[in-house]
Amino acid sequence: MGVSELTVMVLVYSGIMIFFLVPFKKHQSKKIKRSITFKESLLHITFHKKALLALLLISFLLVAIWYGSEQEVYHFNVHSGYPPINSDSKAIFYMCALLGYTVILYLVLALWISLNILKRRIE
């Protein structure tokens, strides 16, 4: 897979995850007398209806990566004439990379939301 293809896939995935993780309803920070914390921001973006769609997307992608890798190995083993191979480590690496990128995206998004709420409170 080329760099341009990977870049497009990352941009599309990031856009979809940001859409699913940012709630429609703004956090009611004007009613709260104290400043919002990062932990509260994490809870705010985790527990809303669209976050379930993000969880379903991650689950679907993990299953697709696993079964796609298994089918690739099966196809190679059946049609190549070479000794059988096993490339589970490649699929596990891709799955861990997807989960790691998702966690980083989630944390950056929570930090961005909490900083925006704090900035609005200061103004």
Short mmCIF file of C-alpha atoms in Angstrom, two decimals:
data_model
loop_
_atom_site.label_atom_id
_atom_site.label_comp_id
_atom_site.label_asym_id
_atom_site.label_seq_id
_atom_site.Cartn_x
_atom_site.Cartn_y
_atom_site.Cartn_z
CA MET A 1 0.00 0.00 0.00
CA GLY A 2 1.40 3.36 -1.01
CA VAL A 3 1.83 6.41 1.17
CA SER A 4 -0.94 8.32 -0.61
CA GLU A 5 -3.41 5.45 -0.13
CA LEU A 6 -2.54 5.17 3.55
CA THR A 7 -2.87 8.93 3.99
CA VAL A 8 -6.35 8.95 2.47
CA MET A 9 -7.44 6.01 4.63
CA VAL A 10 -6.13 7.71 7.80
CA LEU A 11 -7.86 10.99 6.93
CA VAL A 12 -11.19 9.28 6.23
CA TYR A 13 -10.95 7.17 9.39
CA SER A 14 -10.02 10.21 11.48
CA GLY A 15 -12.92 12.21 10.09
CA ILE A 16 -15.42 9.45 10.78
CA MET A 17 -14.10 8.88 14.31
CA ILE A 18 -14.15 12.61 15.11
CA PHE A 19 -17.74 12.80 13.84
CA PHE A 20 -18.75 9.85 16.02
CA LEU A 21 -16.92 11.01 19.15
CA VAL A 22 -17.92 14.68 19.23
CA PRO A 23 -21.38 14.93 20.78
CA PHE A 24 -24.04 17.13 19.19
CA LYS A 25 -24.97 18.65 22.52
CA LYS A 26 -22.40 21.08 23.91
CA HIS A 27 -21.13 20.56 27.41
CA GLN A 28 -22.96 22.83 29.84
CA SER A 29 -19.86 24.50 31.24
CA LYS A 30 -21.61 27.82 32.05
CA LYS A 31 -23.72 26.15 34.75
CA ILE A 32 -20.67 24.64 36.44
CA LYS A 33 -18.92 26.95 38.90
CA ARG A 34 -15.60 25.15 38.69
CA SER A 35 -13.37 24.48 35.71
CA ILE A 36 -13.87 21.28 33.75
CA THR A 37 -11.20 18.65 34.01
CA PHE A 38 -9.72 16.38 31.41
CA LYS A 39 -11.37 13.38 33.06
CA GLU A 40 -14.81 14.98 32.78
CA SER A 41 -14.13 15.74 29.13
CA LEU A 42 -13.23 12.08 28.53
CA LEU A 43 -16.47 10.98 30.16
CA HIS A 44 -18.44 13.56 28.18
CA ILE A 45 -17.24 12.30 24.80
CA THR A 46 -17.46 8.64 25.82
CA PHE A 47 -21.01 8.39 27.09
CA HIS A 48 -23.31 9.62 24.34
CA LYS A 49 -25.26 7.90 21.60
CA LYS A 50 -22.83 8.43 18.70
CA ALA A 51 -19.93 6.90 20.64
CA LEU A 52 -21.61 3.51 20.21
CA LEU A 53 -21.21 3.91 16.44
CA ALA A 54 -17.50 4.56 16.93
CA LEU A 55 -17.24 1.34 18.94
CA LEU A 56 -19.06 -0.55 16.20
CA LEU A 57 -16.71 0.91 13.57
CA ILE A 58 -13.63 -0.15 15.52
CA SER A 59 -15.04 -3.63 16.06
CA PHE A 60 -15.90 -4.00 12.37
CA LEU A 61 -12.43 -2.88 11.30
CA LEU A 62 -10.68 -5.25 13.71
CA VAL A 63 -12.72 -8.20 12.46
CA ALA A 64 -12.15 -7.14 8.84
CA ILE A 65 -8.39 -6.92 9.36
CA TRP A 66 -8.27 -10.35 10.99
CA TYR A 67 -10.41 -12.15 8.43
CA GLY A 68 -8.77 -10.35 5.52
CA SER A 69 -5.37 -11.47 6.71
CA GLU A 70 -6.59 -15.02 7.24
CA GLN A 71 -8.04 -15.14 3.73
CA GLU A 72 -4.80 -13.79 2.26
CA VAL A 73 -2.79 -16.52 4.01
CA TYR A 74 -5.29 -19.18 2.98
CA HIS A 75 -5.18 -18.05 -0.65
CA PHE A 76 -1.38 -18.07 -0.65
CA ASN A 77 -1.21 -21.51 0.96
CA VAL A 78 -3.71 -23.05 -1.47
CA HIS A 79 -2.45 -21.55 -4.73
CA SER A 80 1.28 -21.00 -4.32
CA GLY A 81 2.71 -24.51 -4.21
CA TYR A 82 5.16 -23.39 -1.49
CA PRO A 83 5.15 -24.70 2.08
CA PRO A 84 2.32 -23.24 4.19
CA ILE A 85 2.91 -19.90 5.86
CA ASN A 86 1.41 -18.26 8.90
CA SER A 87 1.33 -14.48 9.12
CA ASP A 88 -0.75 -13.82 12.22
CA SER A 89 1.86 -11.36 13.46
CA LYS A 90 1.15 -9.02 10.54
CA ALA A 91 -2.58 -8.95 11.33
CA ILE A 92 -1.91 -8.46 15.04
CA PHE A 93 0.45 -5.58 14.23
CA TYR A 94 -2.20 -3.89 12.06
CA MET A 95 -4.84 -4.39 14.73
CA CYS A 96 -2.60 -2.95 17.45
CA ALA A 97 -1.70 -0.01 15.21
CA LEU A 98 -5.40 0.70 14.62
CA LEU A 99 -6.18 0.54 18.33
CA GLY A 100 -3.17 2.71 19.20
CA TYR A 101 -4.11 5.34 16.63
CA THR A 102 -7.71 5.32 17.87
CA VAL A 103 -6.64 5.80 21.50
CA ILE A 104 -4.32 8.68 20.52
CA LEU A 105 -7.09 10.27 18.47
CA TYR A 106 -9.53 9.85 21.37
CA LEU A 107 -7.17 11.44 23.90
CA VAL A 108 -6.27 14.36 21.61
CA LEU A 109 -9.96 14.97 20.92
CA ALA A 110 -10.79 14.96 24.65
CA LEU A 111 -7.93 17.36 25.35
CA TRP A 112 -9.03 19.65 22.53
CA ILE A 113 -12.63 19.72 23.81
CA SER A 114 -11.58 20.41 27.40
CA LEU A 115 -9.25 23.22 26.29
CA ASN A 116 -12.04 24.78 24.19
CA ILE A 117 -14.42 24.65 27.15
CA LEU A 118 -11.82 26.26 29.41
CA LYS A 119 -11.15 28.93 26.80
CA ARG A 120 -14.86 29.73 26.58
CA ARG A 121 -15.07 30.00 30.37
CA ILE A 122 -12.20 32.47 30.48
CA GLU A 123 -13.78 34.73 27.85
#
